[in-house]
């Protein structure tokens, strides 16, 4: 391409962007430092970069207005506060590419000895469980608290992984938040966030969990910013800067909307899925910080490890739990190519953790079978559940995860 053609092409790209939404940063974020990508120069070929973007991170051309792939480099729009483009140079070919500068080593099933695995029990639990909407209860039976069940499963996984030779660390080890920030200091950010979402009649507080105007209140939004954004960002900081594991496992139990927490709705459905970071929407990529984090995640090459390990863990969980795959009815997730249980979806945790991250979502807590098993509590060995001998739901979950990681993959051998 002649110099003139390059200039006119770049100009055309600028004009194309002229009509798009003003670039901005997501709530509680700052304009990002694009020099974070400098260390990834010439670490990826054009072909791999384009394929990762097209098939996993930004399918259907949603990043086209923001990322332009030329022959030797990609031009990534930096944003409103910092005009222009970040130029990422590609490696000429696979043999000439520079080493990807990451702190982790990919883990393969059967190769756990000496490898560091971080466990991230989802949510907070304890006195925060009601606020984070991960608590429900029927009559006099004990409440179902996702954060506390996730920590119990994590403790079981830790014990077994350590026995298999791995070094295990916890992103959260108590039913308490990691972030020192509390909702009451987030009212300004919450008001801004509600305005950003286009909420018209913003209310200061809400009455209780059933208040229909709850989601329009500064109180509810500041709580959400606390347990969702501030807490996850604190966990990401600890994970990336202190723990620095080779792999992170985010442990969750799934649920369907249950309505009132003291009069929950039960569903017939019960299912399993795992999430790998990907499938960004245009509405997410428009944020400068999210765009940079997506590119950084892509360049870290965590994707192949995330896909491979998610698949073996999914197969193991499917065998143990006998759960069918979940099907997303919404467009914010797509199935990973060739998988039944693994989906691509952009979550804050699986985006911010700078090491391969597995995100597990087995069991629907407000399904009656699951609920009954949760009420049976933890026990050793098996007990009859609807005529079938089964482990406690917590042992079943933990054992399936560890077995998948412990077992050397036979598929590799032929
Ligand atoms: Zn969860």
Coordinates of C-alpha atoms and ligand atoms in Angstrom, one line a residue:
X1 CA 0.0 0.0 0.0
X2 CA 1.3 3.5 -0.9
X3 CA 1.8 6.0 1.9
X4 CA -1.1 8.0 0.5
X5 CA -3.4 5.0 0.5
X6 CA -2.4 4.3 4.1
X7 CA -3.2 7.8 5.1
X8 CA -6.6 7.8 3.3
X9 CA -7.4 4.4 4.8
X10 CA -6.6 5.6 8.3
X11 CA -8.6 8.8 7.7
X12 CA -11.5 6.6 6.5
X13 CA -11.3 4.6 9.7
X14 CA -11.4 7.9 11.7
X15 CA -14.5 9.0 9.8
X16 CA -16.1 5.7 10.3
X17 CA -15.7 6.2 14.0
X18 CA -17.0 9.8 13.9
X19 CA -20.6 8.6 14.1
X20 CA -20.2 6.0 16.9
X21 CA -20.9 6.5 20.5
X22 CA -18.3 8.7 22.3
X23 CA -15.5 6.5 23.8
X24 CA -15.6 6.3 27.6
X25 CA -14.7 4.2 30.6
X26 CA -16.9 1.8 32.5
X27 CA -18.2 2.7 36.0
X28 CA -15.5 3.0 38.7
X29 CA -12.7 2.7 36.1
X30 CA -10.1 5.1 34.8
X31 CA -8.9 5.8 31.3
X32 CA -6.6 2.9 30.7
X33 CA -2.8 2.9 30.1
X34 CA -2.3 1.5 26.7
X35 CA 1.4 1.1 27.2
X36 CA 0.4 -2.1 29.1
X37 CA 0.2 -3.7 25.7
X38 CA 3.8 -2.7 24.8
X39 CA 5.2 -6.0 26.2
X40 CA 3.0 -7.9 23.7
X41 CA 4.6 -6.4 20.6
X42 CA 5.4 -9.1 18.0
X43 CA 4.1 -11.9 20.2
X44 CA 1.2 -12.9 17.9
X45 CA 0.8 -13.4 14.2
X46 CA -1.9 -11.6 12.2
X47 CA -3.7 -14.9 11.5
X48 CA -4.0 -15.9 15.2
X49 CA -5.0 -12.4 16.3
X50 CA -7.7 -12.2 13.7
X51 CA -8.9 -15.8 14.5
X52 CA -9.0 -15.2 18.2
X53 CA -11.0 -12.0 17.7
X54 CA -13.4 -13.4 15.1
X55 CA -14.1 -16.8 16.6
X56 CA -13.9 -16.1 20.3
X57 CA -13.6 -12.5 21.6
X58 CA -15.6 -10.4 19.2
X59 CA -17.6 -12.5 16.8
X60 CA -19.9 -11.0 14.1
X61 CA -17.5 -8.0 13.5
X62 CA -18.6 -6.2 16.7
X63 CA -15.0 -4.8 17.1
X64 CA -14.6 -3.6 13.5
X65 CA -15.2 0.1 14.4
X66 CA -12.5 -0.1 17.1
X67 CA -9.9 -2.6 15.9
X68 CA -8.5 -2.5 12.4
X69 CA -6.3 -5.4 11.2
X70 CA -3.7 -4.4 8.6
X71 CA -1.0 -6.7 7.1
X72 CA 1.7 -6.0 9.7
X73 CA -0.2 -4.6 12.6
X74 CA -3.5 -3.9 14.3
X75 CA -4.7 -0.4 15.0
X76 CA -6.7 -0.3 18.2
X77 CA -8.7 2.9 19.0
X78 CA -7.5 4.3 22.3
X79 CA -10.5 6.5 23.2
X80 CA -11.8 9.9 23.7
X81 CA -9.4 11.1 26.4
X82 CA -6.4 9.8 24.5
X83 CA -6.9 10.3 20.8
X84 CA -5.5 8.1 18.1
X85 CA -4.7 4.4 17.9
X86 CA -2.5 2.0 19.6
X87 CA -0.4 0.1 17.1
X88 CA 0.2 -3.5 17.8
X89 CA 2.8 -5.0 15.5
X90 CA 2.3 -8.7 14.5
X91 CA 5.0 -11.3 14.5
X92 CA 5.9 -12.2 10.9
X93 CA 5.3 -15.9 11.5
X94 CA 5.0 -18.5 14.2
X95 CA 8.8 -19.2 14.4
X96 CA 9.7 -15.5 14.5
X97 CA 7.2 -14.5 17.2
X98 CA 8.5 -13.3 20.6
X99 CA 7.7 -15.2 23.7
X100 CA 4.4 -14.2 25.3
X101 CA 5.3 -12.3 28.5
X102 CA 3.1 -13.9 31.1
X103 CA 3.8 -15.2 34.7
X104 CA 1.9 -18.5 34.4
X105 CA 2.7 -21.8 32.8
X106 CA -0.1 -23.7 31.1
X107 CA -1.5 -26.6 33.2
X108 CA -2.4 -29.9 31.5
X109 CA -4.5 -32.6 33.1
X110 CA -2.2 -34.9 35.0
X111 CA 0.5 -32.2 35.4
X112 CA -0.4 -30.7 38.8
X113 CA 2.8 -31.3 40.7
X114 CA 4.3 -27.9 41.9
X115 CA 1.7 -25.9 39.9
X116 CA -0.1 -23.0 41.6
X117 CA -3.9 -23.0 41.5
X118 CA -6.0 -20.2 42.9
X119 CA -9.5 -21.0 44.0
X120 CA -12.1 -18.2 43.9
X121 CA -15.3 -19.1 45.7
X122 CA -18.0 -17.0 44.1
X123 CA -19.8 -14.2 46.0
X124 CA -19.2 -13.3 49.6
X125 CA -21.7 -15.1 51.8
X126 CA -22.1 -14.5 55.6
X127 CA -23.9 -11.3 56.5
X128 CA -23.6 -10.1 52.9
X129 CA -25.5 -13.0 51.3
X130 CA -28.9 -11.3 51.3
X131 CA -27.5 -8.0 50.0
X132 CA -25.7 -9.8 47.1
X133 CA -29.0 -11.7 46.3
X134 CA -27.4 -15.1 46.8
X135 CA -29.6 -16.2 49.7
X136 CA -33.1 -17.8 49.8
X137 CA -35.0 -19.8 52.3
X138 CA -38.2 -21.9 52.6
X139 CA -40.1 -21.9 55.9
X140 CA -37.9 -23.3 58.7
X141 CA -35.3 -25.0 56.6
X142 CA -31.8 -23.6 56.7
X143 CA -31.1 -20.9 54.1
X144 CA -29.4 -21.6 50.8
X145 CA -26.3 -19.4 50.6
X146 CA -24.3 -19.7 47.4
X147 CA -21.2 -17.9 48.7
X148 CA -20.9 -20.3 51.7
X149 CA -21.5 -23.4 49.6
X150 CA -18.9 -22.2 47.1
X151 CA -16.3 -21.8 49.9
X152 CA -17.1 -25.3 51.2
X153 CA -16.5 -26.8 47.8
X154 CA -13.3 -24.8 47.4
X155 CA -12.0 -26.1 50.7
X156 CA -12.6 -29.7 49.5
X157 CA -11.0 -29.0 46.1
X158 CA -8.0 -27.5 47.9
X159 CA -7.4 -30.5 50.1
X160 CA -7.6 -32.9 47.1
X161 CA -5.4 -30.7 44.8
X162 CA -2.8 -30.4 47.5
X163 CA -2.8 -34.2 47.9
X164 CA -2.1 -34.4 44.2
X165 CA 0.9 -32.1 44.5
X166 CA -0.5 -28.7 43.6
X167 CA 0.1 -25.5 45.5
X168 CA -3.3 -24.1 46.3
X169 CA -4.2 -20.5 47.2
X170 CA -7.5 -18.8 47.9
X171 CA -8.7 -15.6 46.3
X172 CA -11.2 -15.4 49.2
X173 CA -11.0 -17.7 52.3
X174 CA -13.7 -16.3 54.5
X175 CA -17.3 -15.3 54.1
X176 CA -16.3 -11.7 54.1
X177 CA -15.5 -9.2 51.3
X178 CA -11.9 -8.6 50.2
X179 CA -12.6 -5.0 49.2
X180 CA -12.3 -2.4 52.0
X181 CA -14.9 -0.2 50.2
X182 CA -18.5 -0.3 51.5
X183 CA -21.8 0.7 49.7
X184 CA -22.3 3.9 51.8
X185 CA -19.2 5.5 50.2
X186 CA -20.4 4.7 46.7
X187 CA -23.5 6.8 46.4
X188 CA -21.9 9.2 43.9
X189 CA -20.7 6.4 41.7
X190 CA -24.1 4.7 42.0
X191 CA -26.0 7.8 40.9
X192 CA -23.7 8.2 38.0
X193 CA -24.1 4.6 37.1
X194 CA -27.9 4.8 37.2
X195 CA -27.8 7.9 34.9
X196 CA -25.5 6.0 32.6
X197 CA -28.1 3.2 32.4
X198 CA -30.7 5.8 31.5
X199 CA -32.8 5.4 34.8
X200 CA -35.2 8.4 35.0
X201 CA -36.7 8.6 38.5
X202 CA -33.7 7.7 40.7
X203 CA -34.8 6.9 44.3
X204 CA -32.4 7.2 47.3
X205 CA -33.3 3.9 49.0
X206 CA -35.5 0.8 48.7
X207 CA -37.9 -0.8 51.2
X208 CA -37.0 -4.4 51.0
X209 CA -36.0 -7.2 48.6
X210 CA -39.4 -7.2 47.0
X211 CA -39.6 -3.4 46.4
X212 CA -40.4 -3.1 42.6
X213 CA -38.4 0.2 42.5
X214 CA -35.3 -1.4 44.1
X215 CA -33.3 -1.3 40.9
X216 CA -33.9 2.5 40.5
X217 CA -32.4 3.2 43.9
X218 CA -29.0 4.6 44.7
X219 CA -28.9 2.2 47.7
X220 CA -29.4 -0.9 45.5
X221 CA -26.9 0.3 42.9
X222 CA -24.3 1.2 45.4
X223 CA -24.6 -2.2 47.0
X224 CA -24.3 -3.8 43.5
X225 CA -21.2 -1.7 42.8
X226 CA -19.8 -2.9 46.1
X227 CA -20.3 -6.6 45.8
X228 CA -20.0 -6.9 42.0
X229 CA -17.4 -4.3 40.8
X230 CA -15.4 -3.3 43.8
X231 CA -15.2 -6.8 45.3
X232 CA -14.2 -8.4 41.9
X233 CA -11.7 -5.7 41.2
X234 CA -10.1 -6.3 44.7
X235 CA -10.0 -10.0 43.9
X236 CA -8.4 -9.4 40.5
X237 CA -5.7 -7.2 42.1
X238 CA -4.9 -10.0 44.7
X239 CA -5.0 -12.7 42.1
X240 CA -2.8 -10.8 39.6
X241 CA -0.4 -9.0 41.9
X242 CA -0.1 -11.3 45.0
X243 CA -1.2 -14.8 44.2
X244 CA 0.0 -15.0 40.6
X245 CA -1.2 -18.6 40.0
X246 CA -0.9 -20.8 36.9
X247 CA -4.7 -21.3 36.9
X248 CA -7.8 -19.8 38.6
X249 CA -11.0 -21.8 39.3
X250 CA -14.1 -19.7 40.0
X251 CA -16.6 -21.8 41.9
X252 CA -20.3 -21.1 41.7
X253 CA -23.7 -22.8 42.0
X254 CA -26.2 -21.6 39.3
X255 CA -29.8 -20.5 39.9
X256 CA -32.8 -19.4 37.9
X257 CA -34.7 -16.2 39.0
X258 CA -36.3 -17.1 42.3
X259 CA -38.3 -13.9 43.0
X260 CA -38.9 -13.3 46.7
X261 CA -36.0 -14.7 48.7
X262 CA -38.4 -15.9 51.5
X263 CA -40.9 -17.3 49.1
X264 CA -38.7 -18.6 46.3
X265 CA -40.0 -19.9 43.0
X266 CA -38.8 -23.4 42.1
X267 CA -38.0 -24.6 38.6
X268 CA -38.0 -27.9 36.8
X269 CA -34.7 -27.1 35.0
X270 CA -31.4 -28.3 36.4
X271 CA -28.2 -27.9 34.3
X272 CA -24.5 -27.4 34.0
X273 CA -22.3 -25.0 32.1
X274 CA -18.8 -23.4 32.2
X275 CA -17.7 -20.0 31.1
X276 CA -14.6 -18.8 29.2
X277 CA -14.0 -15.2 28.6
X278 CA -15.2 -14.1 25.2
X279 CA -18.2 -13.0 23.2
X280 CA -17.9 -9.3 23.9
X281 CA -20.7 -7.1 22.7
X282 CA -20.3 -3.8 20.9
X283 CA -21.7 -2.1 24.0
X284 CA -18.9 -3.5 26.0
X285 CA -16.1 -2.9 23.5
X286 CA -17.1 0.8 23.3
X287 CA -15.6 1.3 26.8
X288 CA -11.9 2.1 26.5
X289 CA -10.9 0.1 29.6
X290 CA -12.9 -3.0 28.6
X291 CA -11.5 -2.9 25.1
X292 CA -7.9 -2.8 26.4
X293 CA -8.7 -5.6 28.9
X294 CA -10.1 -7.7 26.1
X295 CA -7.0 -7.2 23.9
X296 CA -4.7 -7.9 26.9
X297 CA -6.6 -11.1 27.7
X298 CA -6.4 -12.2 24.0
X299 CA -2.7 -11.5 23.9
X300 CA -2.0 -13.4 27.0
X301 CA -2.9 -16.6 25.1
X302 CA -4.9 -18.0 28.0
X303 CA -7.6 -19.0 25.7
X304 CA -6.3 -22.4 24.5
X305 CA -5.7 -23.5 28.1
X306 CA -9.1 -22.2 29.2
X307 CA -10.9 -24.1 26.5
X308 CA -9.0 -27.3 26.9
X309 CA -9.3 -27.4 30.7
X310 CA -12.9 -26.2 30.7
X311 CA -13.8 -29.1 28.4
X312 CA -12.3 -31.8 30.6
X313 CA -13.8 -30.3 33.7
X314 CA -17.2 -30.1 32.0
X315 CA -17.0 -33.7 30.9
X316 CA -16.1 -34.8 34.4
X317 CA -18.8 -32.7 36.0
X318 CA -21.4 -33.9 33.5
X319 CA -20.6 -37.5 34.4
X320 CA -20.7 -36.9 38.1
X321 CA -23.7 -34.6 38.3
X322 CA -25.8 -36.2 35.4
X323 CA -26.9 -32.7 34.5
X324 CA -27.8 -31.7 31.0
X325 CA -26.0 -28.7 29.3
X326 CA -27.5 -25.2 29.9
X327 CA -28.6 -23.3 26.8
X328 CA -28.3 -19.5 27.0
X329 CA -31.5 -17.9 25.7
X330 CA -29.7 -14.5 25.5
X331 CA -27.1 -13.2 23.1
X332 CA -24.4 -12.3 25.7
X333 CA -23.0 -15.8 25.4
X334 CA -22.3 -18.3 22.7
X335 CA -21.2 -21.9 22.9
X336 CA -17.5 -22.5 22.4
X337 CA -17.0 -24.2 19.0
X338 CA -17.4 -28.0 19.4
X339 CA -18.5 -28.0 23.0
X340 CA -21.8 -28.9 24.7
X341 CA -21.2 -27.3 28.1
X342 CA -18.6 -24.6 27.6
X343 CA -19.8 -21.1 26.7
X344 CA -18.0 -17.9 25.9
X345 CA -19.1 -14.9 27.9
X346 CA -17.5 -11.7 29.2
X347 CA -17.6 -11.5 33.0
X348 CA -15.6 -9.1 35.1
X349 CA -13.7 -11.9 36.8
X350 CA -12.8 -14.0 33.8
X351 CA -11.7 -10.8 32.0
X352 CA -9.6 -9.3 34.8
X353 CA -7.7 -12.4 36.0
X354 CA -4.5 -12.4 34.0
X355 CA -4.1 -16.2 34.0
X356 CA -6.2 -19.0 32.6
X357 CA -9.5 -18.9 34.4
X358 CA -12.2 -21.6 34.6
X359 CA -15.7 -20.5 35.7
X360 CA -18.0 -23.3 36.9
X361 CA -21.8 -23.1 37.0
X362 CA -23.2 -26.5 37.9
X363 CA -26.6 -27.1 39.6
X364 CA -29.7 -24.9 39.8
X365 CA -30.1 -24.1 43.5
X366 CA -33.8 -23.5 43.2
X367 CA -34.5 -26.8 41.5
X368 CA -36.1 -29.2 43.9
X369 CA -33.6 -32.0 43.5
X370 CA -30.7 -29.7 44.1
X371 CA -32.4 -28.0 47.0
X372 CA -33.1 -31.4 48.6
X373 CA -29.4 -32.4 48.2
X374 CA -28.3 -29.0 49.7
X375 CA -30.6 -29.7 52.7
X376 CA -29.1 -33.1 53.2
X377 CA -25.9 -31.3 53.9
X378 CA -22.4 -32.7 53.6
X379 CA -21.6 -36.3 54.4
X380 CA -19.0 -39.0 53.6
X381 CA -19.7 -41.9 51.3
X382 CA -23.0 -42.1 49.5
X383 CA -26.7 -41.9 50.5
X384 CA -29.8 -42.7 48.6
X385 CA -31.2 -39.7 46.7
X386 CA -34.5 -40.5 44.9
X387 CA -33.4 -44.2 44.9
X388 CA -29.8 -43.5 43.6
X389 CA -26.7 -43.7 45.8
X390 CA -25.0 -40.4 45.6
X391 CA -22.2 -38.5 47.2
X392 CA -23.0 -35.2 49.0
X393 CA -23.5 -32.5 46.5
X394 CA -20.4 -30.8 47.8
X395 CA -18.2 -33.9 47.5
X396 CA -19.7 -34.7 44.1
X397 CA -18.8 -31.2 42.8
X398 CA -15.3 -31.1 44.3
X399 CA -14.3 -34.7 43.3
X400 CA -15.4 -34.2 39.7
X401 CA -13.2 -31.0 39.4
X402 CA -10.2 -32.6 40.9
X403 CA -10.5 -35.9 39.0
X404 CA -10.6 -34.0 35.7
X405 CA -7.4 -32.1 36.5
X406 CA -5.6 -35.1 38.0
X407 CA -6.2 -37.5 35.2
X408 CA -3.8 -37.3 32.3
X409 CA -5.8 -36.8 29.1
X410 CA -5.9 -40.0 27.0
X411 CA -7.0 -38.1 24.0
X412 CA -3.5 -36.6 23.6
X413 CA -2.0 -40.0 23.1
X414 CA -3.4 -41.0 19.8
Ligands
LIG1 ZN1 -22.6 -17.4 41.4

